[in-house]
Every structure is written in C-alpha cells, then in structure tokens.
Short mmCIF file of N, CA, C and O in Angstrom, two decimals:
data_model
loop_
_atom_site.label_atom_id
_atom_site.label_comp_id
_atom_site.label_asym_id
_atom_site.label_seq_id
_atom_site.Cartn_x
_atom_site.Cartn_y
_atom_site.Cartn_z
N UNK A 864 11.11 10.84 3.19
CA UNK A 864 12.05 10.06 2.41
C UNK A 864 11.37 8.78 1.93
O UNK A 864 10.76 8.06 2.72
N UNK A 865 11.48 8.53 0.65
CA UNK A 865 10.84 7.35 0.08
C UNK A 865 11.63 6.09 0.39
O UNK A 865 12.86 6.11 0.49
N UNK A 866 10.87 4.99 0.49
CA UNK A 866 11.45 3.67 0.70
C UNK A 866 10.75 2.70 -0.24
O UNK A 866 9.75 3.03 -0.88
N UNK A 867 11.29 1.49 -0.29
CA UNK A 867 10.69 0.44 -1.11
C UNK A 867 10.42 -0.77 -0.23
O UNK A 867 11.22 -1.10 0.65
N UNK A 868 9.29 -1.42 -0.47
CA UNK A 868 9.00 -2.72 0.15
C UNK A 868 8.97 -3.77 -0.94
O UNK A 868 8.51 -3.51 -2.06
N UNK A 869 9.47 -4.93 -0.62
CA UNK A 869 9.40 -6.09 -1.51
C UNK A 869 8.79 -7.19 -0.65
O UNK A 869 9.39 -7.61 0.34
N UNK A 870 7.58 -7.61 -1.02
CA UNK A 870 6.81 -8.52 -0.17
C UNK A 870 6.42 -9.77 -0.95
O UNK A 870 6.03 -9.70 -2.11
N UNK A 871 6.52 -10.90 -0.26
CA UNK A 871 5.98 -12.16 -0.76
C UNK A 871 4.87 -12.59 0.19
O UNK A 871 5.11 -12.73 1.40
N UNK A 872 3.67 -12.77 -0.33
CA UNK A 872 2.54 -13.23 0.46
C UNK A 872 2.30 -14.71 0.18
O UNK A 872 2.30 -15.13 -0.97
N UNK A 873 2.08 -15.47 1.25
CA UNK A 873 1.83 -16.90 1.16
C UNK A 873 0.45 -17.18 1.74
O UNK A 873 0.04 -16.53 2.71
N UNK A 874 -0.23 -18.15 1.19
CA UNK A 874 -1.56 -18.53 1.66
C UNK A 874 -2.48 -18.72 0.48
O UNK A 874 -2.03 -19.01 -0.64
N UNK A 875 -3.76 -18.52 0.72
CA UNK A 875 -4.73 -18.57 -0.38
C UNK A 875 -4.88 -17.16 -0.91
O UNK A 875 -5.88 -16.48 -0.69
N UNK A 876 -3.85 -16.69 -1.60
CA UNK A 876 -3.78 -15.29 -2.02
C UNK A 876 -3.99 -15.09 -3.52
O UNK A 876 -3.92 -13.97 -4.00
N UNK A 877 -4.24 -16.17 -4.22
CA UNK A 877 -4.54 -16.05 -5.65
C UNK A 877 -6.00 -16.43 -5.88
O UNK A 877 -6.55 -17.30 -5.21
N UNK A 878 -6.64 -15.73 -6.81
CA UNK A 878 -8.03 -16.01 -7.12
C UNK A 878 -9.02 -15.39 -6.15
O UNK A 878 -10.19 -15.78 -6.12
N UNK A 879 -8.57 -14.42 -5.36
CA UNK A 879 -9.45 -13.78 -4.37
C UNK A 879 -9.51 -12.26 -4.55
O UNK A 879 -9.99 -11.55 -3.68
N UNK A 880 -8.99 -11.75 -5.66
CA UNK A 880 -9.00 -10.32 -5.93
C UNK A 880 -7.85 -9.56 -5.30
O UNK A 880 -7.87 -8.33 -5.21
N UNK A 881 -6.83 -10.28 -4.87
CA UNK A 881 -5.69 -9.68 -4.17
C UNK A 881 -5.00 -8.61 -5.01
O UNK A 881 -4.77 -7.50 -4.55
N UNK A 882 -4.64 -8.95 -6.25
CA UNK A 882 -3.89 -8.02 -7.09
C UNK A 882 -4.68 -6.75 -7.39
O UNK A 882 -4.14 -5.65 -7.36
N UNK A 883 -5.97 -6.90 -7.66
CA UNK A 883 -6.78 -5.74 -8.02
C UNK A 883 -7.03 -4.84 -6.80
O UNK A 883 -7.03 -3.62 -6.91
N UNK A 884 -7.20 -5.46 -5.64
CA UNK A 884 -7.36 -4.69 -4.41
C UNK A 884 -6.07 -3.95 -4.07
O UNK A 884 -6.10 -2.77 -3.69
N UNK A 885 -4.93 -4.63 -4.23
CA UNK A 885 -3.64 -3.99 -3.98
C UNK A 885 -3.44 -2.81 -4.93
O UNK A 885 -2.99 -1.73 -4.53
N UNK A 886 -3.80 -3.00 -6.20
CA UNK A 886 -3.65 -1.93 -7.18
C UNK A 886 -4.53 -0.74 -6.83
O UNK A 886 -4.09 0.41 -6.86
N UNK A 887 -5.78 -0.98 -6.47
CA UNK A 887 -6.69 0.11 -6.11
C UNK A 887 -6.17 0.87 -4.89
O UNK A 887 -6.17 2.10 -4.88
N UNK A 888 -5.74 0.14 -3.87
CA UNK A 888 -5.22 0.78 -2.65
C UNK A 888 -3.96 1.58 -2.95
O UNK A 888 -3.80 2.70 -2.45
N UNK A 889 -3.07 1.01 -3.75
CA UNK A 889 -1.83 1.70 -4.09
C UNK A 889 -2.12 2.99 -4.83
O UNK A 889 -1.51 4.03 -4.53
N UNK A 890 -3.03 2.95 -5.76
CA UNK A 890 -3.36 4.15 -6.53
C UNK A 890 -4.02 5.21 -5.65
O UNK A 890 -3.76 6.40 -5.80
N UNK A 891 -4.87 4.79 -4.71
CA UNK A 891 -5.50 5.74 -3.79
C UNK A 891 -4.47 6.42 -2.90
O UNK A 891 -4.59 7.61 -2.58
N UNK A 892 -3.45 5.66 -2.48
CA UNK A 892 -2.45 6.18 -1.55
C UNK A 892 -1.25 6.82 -2.24
O UNK A 892 -0.41 7.42 -1.57
N UNK A 893 -1.11 6.65 -3.55
CA UNK A 893 0.03 7.20 -4.26
C UNK A 893 1.28 6.34 -4.18
O UNK A 893 2.40 6.86 -4.22
N UNK A 894 1.09 5.03 -4.06
CA UNK A 894 2.21 4.09 -4.02
C UNK A 894 2.53 3.66 -5.44
O UNK A 894 1.64 3.29 -6.21
N UNK A 895 3.80 3.69 -5.81
CA UNK A 895 4.24 3.19 -7.11
C UNK A 895 4.73 1.77 -6.96
O UNK A 895 5.14 1.36 -5.88
N UNK A 896 4.70 1.01 -8.05
CA UNK A 896 5.23 -0.36 -8.00
C UNK A 896 4.39 -1.32 -8.81
O UNK A 896 3.76 -0.95 -9.80
N UNK A 897 4.35 -2.56 -8.35
CA UNK A 897 3.61 -3.60 -9.08
C UNK A 897 3.31 -4.78 -8.16
O UNK A 897 3.88 -4.93 -7.09
N UNK A 898 2.40 -5.64 -8.64
CA UNK A 898 2.02 -6.86 -7.94
C UNK A 898 1.81 -7.94 -8.99
O UNK A 898 1.37 -7.66 -10.11
N UNK A 899 2.16 -9.19 -8.65
CA UNK A 899 1.93 -10.28 -9.60
C UNK A 899 1.79 -11.61 -8.87
O UNK A 899 2.32 -11.81 -7.77
N UNK A 900 1.06 -12.53 -9.51
CA UNK A 900 0.95 -13.89 -9.03
C UNK A 900 2.19 -14.66 -9.46
O UNK A 900 2.68 -14.49 -10.58
N UNK A 901 2.67 -15.54 -8.59
CA UNK A 901 3.80 -16.40 -8.91
C UNK A 901 3.29 -17.82 -9.15
O UNK A 901 2.24 -18.21 -8.64
N UNK A 902 4.04 -18.59 -9.91
CA UNK A 902 3.64 -19.94 -10.28
C UNK A 902 3.53 -20.87 -9.07
O UNK A 902 2.82 -21.87 -9.13
N UNK A 903 4.20 -20.55 -7.98
CA UNK A 903 4.16 -21.41 -6.79
C UNK A 903 3.01 -21.07 -5.84
O UNK A 903 2.92 -21.61 -4.74
N UNK A 904 2.10 -20.17 -6.25
CA UNK A 904 0.93 -19.83 -5.45
C UNK A 904 1.09 -18.59 -4.59
O UNK A 904 0.12 -18.11 -4.00
N UNK A 905 2.28 -18.04 -4.52
CA UNK A 905 2.50 -16.80 -3.76
C UNK A 905 2.14 -15.59 -4.61
O UNK A 905 1.98 -15.69 -5.82
N UNK A 906 2.04 -14.44 -3.95
CA UNK A 906 1.90 -13.16 -4.63
C UNK A 906 3.11 -12.32 -4.25
O UNK A 906 3.49 -12.24 -3.09
N UNK A 907 3.73 -11.70 -5.26
CA UNK A 907 4.88 -10.83 -5.06
C UNK A 907 4.44 -9.39 -5.28
O UNK A 907 3.70 -9.10 -6.22
N UNK A 908 4.91 -8.49 -4.40
CA UNK A 908 4.52 -7.10 -4.47
C UNK A 908 5.74 -6.22 -4.21
O UNK A 908 6.53 -6.50 -3.32
N UNK A 909 5.88 -5.17 -5.02
CA UNK A 909 6.91 -4.16 -4.82
C UNK A 909 6.19 -2.81 -4.78
O UNK A 909 5.36 -2.52 -5.64
N UNK A 910 6.51 -2.01 -3.76
CA UNK A 910 5.89 -0.71 -3.64
C UNK A 910 6.88 0.34 -3.18
O UNK A 910 7.80 0.02 -2.41
N UNK A 911 6.70 1.56 -3.65
CA UNK A 911 7.55 2.68 -3.23
C UNK A 911 6.70 3.88 -2.84
O UNK A 911 5.78 4.27 -3.56
N UNK A 912 7.04 4.44 -1.69
CA UNK A 912 6.41 5.66 -1.17
C UNK A 912 7.14 6.01 0.12
O UNK A 912 8.12 5.34 0.47
N UNK A 913 6.64 6.99 0.84
CA UNK A 913 7.23 7.26 2.15
C UNK A 913 6.81 6.15 3.12
O UNK A 913 5.84 5.42 2.88
N UNK A 914 7.54 6.00 4.21
CA UNK A 914 7.33 4.88 5.13
C UNK A 914 5.92 4.83 5.71
O UNK A 914 5.31 3.76 5.80
N UNK A 915 5.37 5.97 6.07
CA UNK A 915 4.01 6.00 6.63
C UNK A 915 2.98 5.50 5.62
O UNK A 915 2.08 4.73 5.95
N UNK A 916 3.12 5.94 4.38
CA UNK A 916 2.20 5.50 3.32
C UNK A 916 2.34 4.00 3.07
O UNK A 916 1.34 3.30 2.92
N UNK A 917 3.56 3.50 3.05
CA UNK A 917 3.77 2.06 2.84
C UNK A 917 3.18 1.25 3.99
O UNK A 917 2.57 0.19 3.76
N UNK A 918 3.33 1.72 5.21
CA UNK A 918 2.74 1.01 6.35
C UNK A 918 1.22 1.00 6.26
O UNK A 918 0.58 -0.02 6.54
N UNK A 919 0.63 2.11 5.82
CA UNK A 919 -0.81 2.19 5.61
C UNK A 919 -1.24 1.22 4.51
O UNK A 919 -2.25 0.52 4.63
N UNK A 920 -0.48 1.17 3.44
CA UNK A 920 -0.74 0.27 2.32
C UNK A 920 -0.71 -1.19 2.78
O UNK A 920 -1.63 -1.96 2.50
N UNK A 921 0.33 -1.57 3.52
CA UNK A 921 0.43 -2.94 4.04
C UNK A 921 -0.74 -3.25 4.97
O UNK A 921 -1.32 -4.35 4.91
N UNK A 922 -1.11 -2.30 5.80
CA UNK A 922 -2.23 -2.50 6.72
C UNK A 922 -3.53 -2.74 5.96
O UNK A 922 -4.32 -3.62 6.31
N UNK A 923 -3.77 -1.96 4.93
CA UNK A 923 -4.99 -2.13 4.12
C UNK A 923 -5.05 -3.53 3.50
O UNK A 923 -6.09 -4.18 3.49
N UNK A 924 -3.93 -3.98 2.95
CA UNK A 924 -3.89 -5.30 2.33
C UNK A 924 -4.14 -6.39 3.37
O UNK A 924 -4.93 -7.31 3.16
N UNK A 925 -3.47 -6.27 4.51
CA UNK A 925 -3.62 -7.28 5.56
C UNK A 925 -5.03 -7.28 6.14
O UNK A 925 -5.57 -8.33 6.47
N UNK A 926 -5.63 -6.11 6.25
CA UNK A 926 -7.00 -6.03 6.75
C UNK A 926 -7.98 -6.68 5.77
O UNK A 926 -8.87 -7.42 6.17
N UNK A 927 -7.79 -6.42 4.49
CA UNK A 927 -8.69 -6.97 3.48
C UNK A 927 -8.54 -8.47 3.29
O UNK A 927 -9.50 -9.17 2.96
N UNK A 928 -7.33 -9.00 3.50
CA UNK A 928 -7.05 -10.40 3.20
C UNK A 928 -6.52 -11.20 4.39
O UNK A 928 -5.83 -12.20 4.21
N UNK A 929 -6.86 -10.77 5.60
CA UNK A 929 -6.32 -11.44 6.80
C UNK A 929 -6.67 -12.92 6.84
O UNK A 929 -5.87 -13.73 7.32
N UNK A 930 -7.83 -13.29 6.33
CA UNK A 930 -8.21 -14.70 6.37
C UNK A 930 -7.57 -15.52 5.25
O UNK A 930 -7.66 -16.75 5.26
N UNK A 931 -6.89 -14.86 4.31
CA UNK A 931 -6.25 -15.54 3.19
C UNK A 931 -4.73 -15.60 3.32
O UNK A 931 -4.09 -16.48 2.76
N UNK A 932 -4.14 -14.61 4.00
CA UNK A 932 -2.69 -14.55 4.13
C UNK A 932 -2.24 -15.48 5.25
O UNK A 932 -2.65 -15.32 6.40
N UNK A 933 -1.41 -16.46 4.89
CA UNK A 933 -0.86 -17.36 5.90
C UNK A 933 0.45 -16.85 6.46
O UNK A 933 0.75 -17.03 7.64
N UNK A 934 1.22 -16.18 5.62
CA UNK A 934 2.52 -15.67 6.02
C UNK A 934 2.94 -14.61 5.01
O UNK A 934 2.40 -14.54 3.90
N UNK A 935 3.90 -13.80 5.41
CA UNK A 935 4.45 -12.81 4.49
C UNK A 935 5.90 -12.59 4.84
O UNK A 935 6.33 -12.77 5.98
N UNK A 936 6.65 -12.21 3.82
CA UNK A 936 8.07 -11.88 4.00
C UNK A 936 8.25 -10.48 3.43
O UNK A 936 8.10 -10.27 2.22
N UNK A 937 8.53 -9.51 4.29
CA UNK A 937 8.66 -8.11 3.88
C UNK A 937 10.10 -7.67 4.01
O UNK A 937 10.71 -7.81 5.07
N UNK A 938 10.65 -7.14 2.93
CA UNK A 938 11.99 -6.54 2.96
C UNK A 938 11.84 -5.04 2.70
O UNK A 938 11.17 -4.63 1.75
N UNK A 939 12.45 -4.23 3.57
CA UNK A 939 12.47 -2.77 3.40
C UNK A 939 13.79 -2.41 2.74
O UNK A 939 14.86 -2.79 3.22
N UNK A 940 13.70 -1.68 1.64
CA UNK A 940 14.87 -1.34 0.83
C UNK A 940 14.88 0.16 0.51
O UNK A 940 13.84 0.82 0.62
N UNK A 941 16.00 0.68 0.05
CA UNK A 941 16.00 2.07 -0.43
C UNK A 941 15.15 2.19 -1.70
O UNK A 941 15.10 1.26 -2.52
N UNK A 942 14.50 3.30 -1.87
CA UNK A 942 13.70 3.54 -3.08
C UNK A 942 14.60 3.69 -4.29
O UNK A 942 15.71 4.20 -4.19
N UNK A 943 14.11 3.22 -5.43
CA UNK A 943 14.86 3.35 -6.68
C UNK A 943 14.36 4.53 -7.52
O UNK A 943 15.06 5.00 -8.40
N UNK A 944 13.11 4.95 -7.26
CA UNK A 944 12.53 6.05 -8.02
C UNK A 944 12.07 5.67 -9.42
O UNK A 944 11.73 6.52 -10.22
N UNK A 945 12.01 4.37 -9.70
CA UNK A 945 11.67 3.93 -11.06
C UNK A 945 10.17 3.84 -11.34
O UNK A 945 9.77 3.68 -12.48
N UNK A 946 9.34 3.93 -10.32
CA UNK A 946 7.90 3.70 -10.50
C UNK A 946 7.11 5.00 -10.51
O UNK A 946 7.20 5.80 -9.60
N UNK A 947 6.32 5.19 -11.54
CA UNK A 947 5.45 6.36 -11.66
C UNK A 947 4.02 6.01 -11.27
O UNK A 947 3.24 6.88 -10.93
N UNK A 948 3.67 4.73 -11.35
CA UNK A 948 2.31 4.25 -11.11
C UNK A 948 2.41 2.87 -10.49
O UNK A 948 3.50 2.34 -10.29
N UNK A 949 1.26 2.27 -10.22
CA UNK A 949 1.21 0.91 -9.68
C UNK A 949 0.41 0.05 -10.64
O UNK A 949 -0.70 0.44 -11.04
N UNK A 950 0.94 -1.09 -11.00
CA UNK A 950 0.25 -1.95 -11.96
C UNK A 950 0.33 -3.42 -11.61
O UNK A 950 1.03 -3.83 -10.70
N UNK A 951 -0.43 -4.18 -12.36
CA UNK A 951 -0.43 -5.63 -12.21
C UNK A 951 0.44 -6.21 -13.30
O UNK A 951 0.27 -5.87 -14.48
N UNK A 952 1.35 -7.06 -12.91
CA UNK A 952 2.20 -7.75 -13.88
C UNK A 952 1.67 -9.16 -14.06
O UNK A 952 1.22 -9.80 -13.13
N UNK A 953 1.79 -9.64 -15.29
CA UNK A 953 1.31 -10.99 -15.60
C UNK A 953 2.45 -11.89 -16.00
O UNK A 953 3.49 -11.49 -16.37
#
C-alpha cells in the first residue's frame, strides 16, 4: 500500500547537492514526488511509494547528509497517486 511523506529538512541543506541527490535516489527507488529549496533555508520534500521504499529513501538521504541536517519534520500521509516521477521544483 502506497503512502506519502511530507518532510521539511532544517540545517545546512541548501547548496550541498541535496535536491539532486534526493532526485537520483528517488528515481533509483521508484519514489514519485518532488523536492525544493525554501526561502527560509529549509528543504521541502514530498514522496510517494510503499512504506518500505520510503523508509529506504529517507535513510539514504539522512546517510548522505547527516552532517548537514540539523532537524527534520516528517508527516506520513495517505498517498494521492498524483506523482508519476520525482522532480526538482524551483
């Protein structure tokens, strides 16, 4: 069963390749959604897949950016089915 995550990452998460790494990982794992930088320095991410895949996706991001992420806020939601791919929003 598919689920959705809506995540806000706080820390030094802009200008370090975060969005492109998230996009590459999402595409490798088959996660749909998007990621974007926010004006306040946070990164916002929405992803949809089954729960195991989403947990793997979150783990990959946290492993790659553990020294940059100061905090995160993750909300688990029902999937909407609107995402066919994963992209970067500007």
